[in-house]
């Protein structure tokens, strides 16, 4: 709570954009005390994914959107790259980012690999416009033609596009602890507690839809930015207990490889992890779970 309600503790990672590379930027980051966020024996770490962090709080200056000019970097919570690393996207795979706005994870996926088809979906109208702007700001024209941006109801996608994707990211709407704790007055807090009870039902529907849209042998990563057990492991356990065609995938090696930079909740299952924010490592909260369709 102390970390989440005190922005002066917050840290920001700098994800470099490989489509707009600048050696000068990397030098500046080194001079300012930044180092690569992901090093060592990660099961999946494409050389093209470059993300820099530093121990001390503070924010690298953000870049403004300029028509026709790609941004050089994206500022984000470093823990939000863990779902992307868990997804392990390879060139040529058909990929769905089911709840894609504001677009940071979509941009990160494209730093890792070039999917055959890349479908970015966002149901909310305002957030969908935000997603389009993000893609415009980071991805060059020839590649944007391969990206399909849609505003479908995520709970319907499985029926509309059955067994169409090799990899699916479900970065589900959740009770975002960082923004909720920081921005809630009493009235908002009351409303958000009501919403919180409804979210796990929506998350379950989104996951069931994603499983339908996944090809047999394909993988799915579910993520949230909440510490709520009801929206995290409870949702995944319900899916594992009710869907006979999915099995959990061990991601403990990935967690082990990044344990220098992130603090994880102990006692979670091998197919899940939960990043806990603390001073000096103020990343998260971020819950990640991985499933495979049989």
Short mmCIF file of C-alpha atoms in Angstrom, two decimals:
data_model
loop_
_atom_site.label_atom_id
_atom_site.label_comp_id
_atom_site.label_asym_id
_atom_site.label_seq_id
_atom_site.Cartn_x
_atom_site.Cartn_y
_atom_site.Cartn_z
CA UNK A 1 0.00 0.00 0.00
CA UNK A 2 2.80 2.45 0.88
CA UNK A 3 4.42 1.98 -2.52
CA UNK A 4 1.18 2.04 -4.52
CA UNK A 5 -0.15 5.23 -2.91
CA UNK A 6 3.14 7.17 -3.05
CA UNK A 7 4.06 8.12 -6.67
CA UNK A 8 7.52 9.31 -5.61
CA UNK A 9 8.38 5.61 -5.07
CA UNK A 10 7.23 4.62 -8.54
CA UNK A 11 9.70 3.42 -11.14
CA UNK A 12 9.34 3.39 -14.90
CA UNK A 13 11.00 1.10 -17.40
CA UNK A 14 12.07 2.29 -20.84
CA UNK A 15 11.13 -0.17 -23.61
CA UNK A 16 13.15 0.66 -26.74
CA UNK A 17 11.41 0.63 -30.11
CA UNK A 18 13.44 -1.50 -32.55
CA UNK A 19 11.65 0.21 -35.47
CA UNK A 20 13.14 3.58 -34.49
CA UNK A 21 16.55 2.73 -33.07
CA UNK A 22 18.95 5.26 -31.62
CA UNK A 23 22.41 4.42 -30.26
CA UNK A 24 22.42 7.85 -28.63
CA UNK A 25 19.36 6.91 -26.55
CA UNK A 26 21.08 3.77 -25.17
CA UNK A 27 24.15 5.86 -24.25
CA UNK A 28 21.95 8.42 -22.47
CA UNK A 29 20.22 5.65 -20.49
CA UNK A 30 23.58 4.17 -19.41
CA UNK A 31 24.80 7.63 -18.32
CA UNK A 32 21.60 8.10 -16.26
CA UNK A 33 22.18 4.81 -14.42
CA UNK A 34 19.83 2.54 -16.35
CA UNK A 35 20.64 -1.12 -17.00
CA UNK A 36 18.88 -3.91 -18.97
CA UNK A 37 15.83 -5.20 -17.07
CA UNK A 38 16.07 -8.75 -18.38
CA UNK A 39 19.37 -10.61 -18.36
CA UNK A 40 20.56 -14.10 -17.68
CA UNK A 41 19.04 -17.48 -18.47
CA UNK A 42 15.48 -16.54 -19.42
CA UNK A 43 13.65 -19.32 -21.30
CA UNK A 44 12.54 -16.72 -23.87
CA UNK A 45 14.31 -13.41 -24.42
CA UNK A 46 14.63 -12.24 -28.04
CA UNK A 47 17.71 -10.03 -28.61
CA UNK A 48 15.39 -7.46 -30.21
CA UNK A 49 13.51 -6.85 -26.93
CA UNK A 50 15.43 -4.15 -25.08
CA UNK A 51 14.12 -2.70 -21.85
CA UNK A 52 16.04 -0.52 -19.39
CA UNK A 53 15.40 0.15 -15.71
CA UNK A 54 17.20 1.74 -12.77
CA UNK A 55 16.97 1.20 -9.03
CA UNK A 56 16.01 4.77 -8.15
CA UNK A 57 12.49 6.16 -8.67
CA UNK A 58 11.86 8.74 -11.35
CA UNK A 59 10.58 8.98 -14.86
CA UNK A 60 12.45 9.34 -18.13
CA UNK A 61 10.80 12.16 -20.17
CA UNK A 62 7.86 10.92 -22.24
CA UNK A 63 7.81 11.54 -26.00
CA UNK A 64 4.94 13.38 -27.65
CA UNK A 65 2.95 11.82 -30.50
CA UNK A 66 4.07 13.27 -33.86
CA UNK A 67 2.28 12.27 -37.06
CA UNK A 68 4.60 10.42 -39.41
CA UNK A 69 7.38 10.04 -36.83
CA UNK A 70 7.87 6.89 -34.76
CA UNK A 71 8.59 7.15 -31.06
CA UNK A 72 11.93 5.75 -29.87
CA UNK A 73 10.68 4.26 -26.59
CA UNK A 74 7.63 3.40 -24.48
CA UNK A 75 7.48 4.06 -20.73
CA UNK A 76 5.87 1.27 -18.73
CA UNK A 77 5.86 -0.79 -15.55
CA UNK A 78 8.62 -3.38 -16.16
CA UNK A 79 6.41 -6.15 -14.71
CA UNK A 80 3.97 -5.69 -17.58
CA UNK A 81 6.54 -7.29 -19.91
CA UNK A 82 6.38 -10.59 -18.00
CA UNK A 83 3.10 -11.71 -19.69
CA UNK A 84 4.77 -11.03 -23.07
CA UNK A 85 7.86 -13.07 -22.12
CA UNK A 86 5.59 -15.88 -20.84
CA UNK A 87 3.66 -15.92 -24.15
CA UNK A 88 6.85 -16.73 -26.15
CA UNK A 89 5.64 -15.47 -29.53
CA UNK A 90 7.61 -16.76 -32.55
CA UNK A 91 7.78 -15.37 -36.10
CA UNK A 92 4.84 -16.39 -38.25
CA UNK A 93 2.47 -17.35 -35.42
CA UNK A 94 -1.11 -16.07 -35.39
CA UNK A 95 -1.52 -13.97 -32.25
CA UNK A 96 -4.49 -12.37 -30.50
CA UNK A 97 -4.18 -9.64 -27.87
CA UNK A 98 -7.76 -9.85 -26.59
CA UNK A 99 -7.90 -6.72 -24.35
CA UNK A 100 -5.12 -4.77 -26.02
CA UNK A 101 -5.46 -1.08 -25.00
CA UNK A 102 -3.52 1.03 -24.30
CA UNK A 103 -1.17 -1.05 -26.47
CA UNK A 104 2.08 -1.44 -24.52
CA UNK A 105 1.98 -5.24 -24.57
CA UNK A 106 1.08 -5.27 -28.29
CA UNK A 107 4.11 -3.06 -28.98
CA UNK A 108 6.27 -5.36 -26.81
CA UNK A 109 5.07 -8.47 -28.71
CA UNK A 110 6.15 -6.82 -31.97
CA UNK A 111 9.60 -6.09 -30.48
CA UNK A 112 9.95 -9.85 -29.92
CA UNK A 113 8.71 -11.35 -33.18
CA UNK A 114 6.80 -10.77 -36.41
CA UNK A 115 3.49 -12.67 -36.13
CA UNK A 116 1.82 -14.10 -39.23
CA UNK A 117 -1.42 -12.37 -38.27
CA UNK A 118 -1.65 -10.05 -35.29
CA UNK A 119 -5.14 -9.27 -34.02
CA UNK A 120 -5.39 -6.48 -31.41
CA UNK A 121 -8.85 -6.22 -29.91
CA UNK A 122 -10.31 -3.60 -27.58
CA UNK A 123 -14.04 -3.42 -26.86
CA UNK A 124 -14.09 0.02 -25.21
CA UNK A 125 -14.40 2.81 -27.79
CA UNK A 126 -12.14 5.39 -26.09
CA UNK A 127 -9.48 2.81 -25.24
CA UNK A 128 -9.64 1.46 -28.81
CA UNK A 129 -8.74 4.91 -30.15
CA UNK A 130 -5.86 5.02 -27.66
CA UNK A 131 -4.68 1.60 -28.92
CA UNK A 132 -4.73 2.76 -32.57
CA UNK A 133 -2.67 5.85 -31.65
CA UNK A 134 -0.12 3.70 -29.80
CA UNK A 135 0.31 1.38 -32.80
CA UNK A 136 0.63 4.43 -35.10
CA UNK A 137 3.31 5.90 -32.81
CA UNK A 138 5.50 2.79 -32.62
CA UNK A 139 4.96 0.53 -35.62
CA UNK A 140 6.02 1.38 -39.21
CA UNK A 141 3.47 1.37 -42.06
CA UNK A 142 4.30 -1.90 -43.83
CA UNK A 143 3.92 -3.76 -40.54
CA UNK A 144 0.74 -1.97 -39.42
CA UNK A 145 -0.93 -3.51 -42.49
CA UNK A 146 -0.45 -6.94 -40.87
CA UNK A 147 -2.19 -5.79 -37.67
CA UNK A 148 -5.95 -6.08 -37.39
CA UNK A 149 -7.45 -3.72 -34.80
CA UNK A 150 -11.03 -4.57 -33.80
CA UNK A 151 -13.65 -3.50 -31.24
CA UNK A 152 -15.27 -6.90 -30.69
CA UNK A 153 -16.82 -7.98 -27.40
CA UNK A 154 -13.98 -10.15 -26.05
CA UNK A 155 -16.44 -12.65 -24.57
CA UNK A 156 -17.75 -13.34 -28.13
CA UNK A 157 -14.40 -13.70 -29.94
CA UNK A 158 -14.18 -17.47 -29.33
CA UNK A 159 -17.51 -18.04 -31.13
CA UNK A 160 -16.62 -15.61 -33.94
CA UNK A 161 -13.07 -16.92 -34.51
CA UNK A 162 -12.87 -20.52 -33.26
CA UNK A 163 -9.43 -22.20 -33.14
CA UNK A 164 -7.78 -19.42 -35.14
CA UNK A 165 -4.77 -18.44 -33.00
CA UNK A 166 -1.49 -20.03 -31.87
CA UNK A 167 -0.97 -17.59 -28.97
CA UNK A 168 -3.45 -15.45 -27.04
CA UNK A 169 -2.83 -12.79 -24.41
CA UNK A 170 -5.74 -12.05 -22.06
CA UNK A 171 -4.60 -8.96 -20.17
CA UNK A 172 -7.98 -8.75 -18.48
CA UNK A 173 -9.84 -5.70 -17.14
CA UNK A 174 -9.25 -5.82 -13.39
CA UNK A 175 -9.39 -3.78 -10.20
CA UNK A 176 -6.14 -2.00 -11.06
CA UNK A 177 -4.68 -1.61 -7.55
CA UNK A 178 -2.17 1.10 -8.48
CA UNK A 179 -4.66 3.52 -10.02
CA UNK A 180 -7.59 2.53 -7.80
CA UNK A 181 -5.73 3.08 -4.54
CA UNK A 182 -4.12 6.27 -5.75
CA UNK A 183 -7.18 7.93 -7.28
CA UNK A 184 -10.10 6.83 -5.08
CA UNK A 185 -12.20 9.17 -3.02
CA UNK A 186 -14.84 7.60 -0.75
CA UNK A 187 -17.57 7.69 -3.41
CA UNK A 188 -15.32 6.17 -6.09
CA UNK A 189 -14.00 3.56 -3.67
CA UNK A 190 -17.55 2.38 -2.90
CA UNK A 191 -18.36 2.11 -6.61
CA UNK A 192 -15.10 0.27 -7.31
CA UNK A 193 -15.75 -2.29 -4.56
CA UNK A 194 -19.06 -3.10 -6.28
CA UNK A 195 -17.28 -3.37 -9.66
CA UNK A 196 -14.61 -5.57 -8.10
CA UNK A 197 -17.22 -8.25 -7.32
CA UNK A 198 -18.38 -8.30 -10.96
CA UNK A 199 -14.94 -8.43 -12.56
CA UNK A 200 -14.12 -12.09 -11.88
CA UNK A 201 -17.23 -13.16 -13.82
CA UNK A 202 -16.12 -11.06 -16.83
CA UNK A 203 -12.57 -12.45 -16.54
CA UNK A 204 -13.93 -16.01 -16.61
CA UNK A 205 -16.01 -15.25 -19.71
CA UNK A 206 -12.99 -13.70 -21.46
CA UNK A 207 -10.84 -16.74 -20.66
CA UNK A 208 -13.47 -19.19 -21.88
CA UNK A 209 -13.80 -17.18 -25.09
CA UNK A 210 -10.00 -17.13 -25.55
CA UNK A 211 -9.76 -20.91 -25.07
CA UNK A 212 -12.33 -21.38 -27.88
CA UNK A 213 -10.30 -19.06 -30.13
CA UNK A 214 -7.06 -20.97 -29.45
CA UNK A 215 -5.85 -23.78 -31.71
CA UNK A 216 -5.14 -27.16 -30.07
CA UNK A 217 -1.49 -27.04 -28.98
CA UNK A 218 -1.68 -23.25 -28.63
CA UNK A 219 -0.82 -21.26 -25.49
CA UNK A 220 -2.64 -18.60 -23.54
CA UNK A 221 -1.33 -16.12 -20.97
CA UNK A 222 -3.72 -14.49 -18.50
CA UNK A 223 -2.58 -11.36 -16.67
CA UNK A 224 -3.95 -8.66 -14.37
CA UNK A 225 -2.49 -5.74 -12.41
CA UNK A 226 -4.28 -6.54 -9.16
CA UNK A 227 -3.34 -8.40 -5.99
CA UNK A 228 -6.91 -9.74 -5.71
CA UNK A 229 -6.92 -13.54 -5.36
CA UNK A 230 -10.54 -13.59 -6.58
CA UNK A 231 -9.40 -12.10 -9.92
CA UNK A 232 -6.17 -14.08 -10.17
CA UNK A 233 -5.64 -17.66 -8.99
CA UNK A 234 -9.34 -18.21 -8.23
CA UNK A 235 -10.23 -17.44 -11.87
CA UNK A 236 -7.46 -19.71 -13.20
CA UNK A 237 -8.43 -22.54 -10.81
CA UNK A 238 -12.06 -22.30 -11.95
CA UNK A 239 -10.94 -22.59 -15.58
CA UNK A 240 -8.64 -25.54 -14.86
CA UNK A 241 -11.42 -27.31 -12.94
CA UNK A 242 -14.10 -26.69 -15.56
CA UNK A 243 -12.24 -26.96 -18.91
CA UNK A 244 -10.92 -30.42 -19.65
CA UNK A 245 -9.03 -29.25 -22.75
CA UNK A 246 -6.54 -26.93 -21.01
CA UNK A 247 -3.54 -27.66 -18.81
CA UNK A 248 -1.25 -25.40 -16.76
CA UNK A 249 2.23 -24.53 -18.09
CA UNK A 250 5.18 -24.16 -15.72
CA UNK A 251 6.60 -20.57 -15.76
CA UNK A 252 8.71 -20.89 -12.61
CA UNK A 253 11.98 -20.82 -14.62
CA UNK A 254 11.09 -17.39 -15.96
CA UNK A 255 10.31 -16.13 -12.46
CA UNK A 256 13.61 -17.53 -11.16
CA UNK A 257 15.57 -15.82 -13.95
CA UNK A 258 14.17 -12.35 -13.11
CA UNK A 259 14.08 -12.67 -9.30
CA UNK A 260 16.96 -10.15 -9.03
CA UNK A 261 14.72 -7.37 -10.32
CA UNK A 262 11.22 -8.42 -9.14
CA UNK A 263 9.73 -9.47 -5.82
CA UNK A 264 7.31 -12.39 -6.15
CA UNK A 265 4.65 -13.66 -3.79
CA UNK A 266 5.83 -17.01 -2.43
CA UNK A 267 3.63 -20.10 -2.40
CA UNK A 268 2.06 -19.65 -5.85
CA UNK A 269 1.64 -22.61 -8.25
CA UNK A 270 4.26 -23.30 -10.93
CA UNK A 271 1.97 -22.00 -13.70
CA UNK A 272 1.50 -18.58 -12.06
CA UNK A 273 3.39 -15.69 -10.49
CA UNK A 274 2.48 -12.47 -8.72
CA UNK A 275 4.83 -9.46 -8.66
CA UNK A 276 4.63 -7.49 -5.40
CA UNK A 277 5.66 -3.81 -5.42
CA UNK A 278 8.22 -2.77 -2.80
CA UNK A 279 10.54 0.22 -2.36
CA UNK A 280 13.45 0.06 -4.81
CA UNK A 281 11.58 -2.62 -6.79
CA UNK A 282 8.27 -0.86 -7.22
CA UNK A 283 7.17 -3.05 -10.14
CA UNK A 284 3.71 -4.56 -10.25
CA UNK A 285 1.32 -5.62 -9.04
CA UNK A 286 1.26 -8.07 -11.95
CA UNK A 287 -0.30 -11.51 -11.97
CA UNK A 288 0.66 -13.89 -14.78
CA UNK A 289 -0.62 -17.44 -15.48
CA UNK A 290 0.00 -19.66 -18.51
CA UNK A 291 -2.23 -22.37 -19.97
CA UNK A 292 -2.00 -24.69 -22.97
CA UNK A 293 -4.88 -26.08 -25.04
CA UNK A 294 -4.78 -29.82 -25.61
#
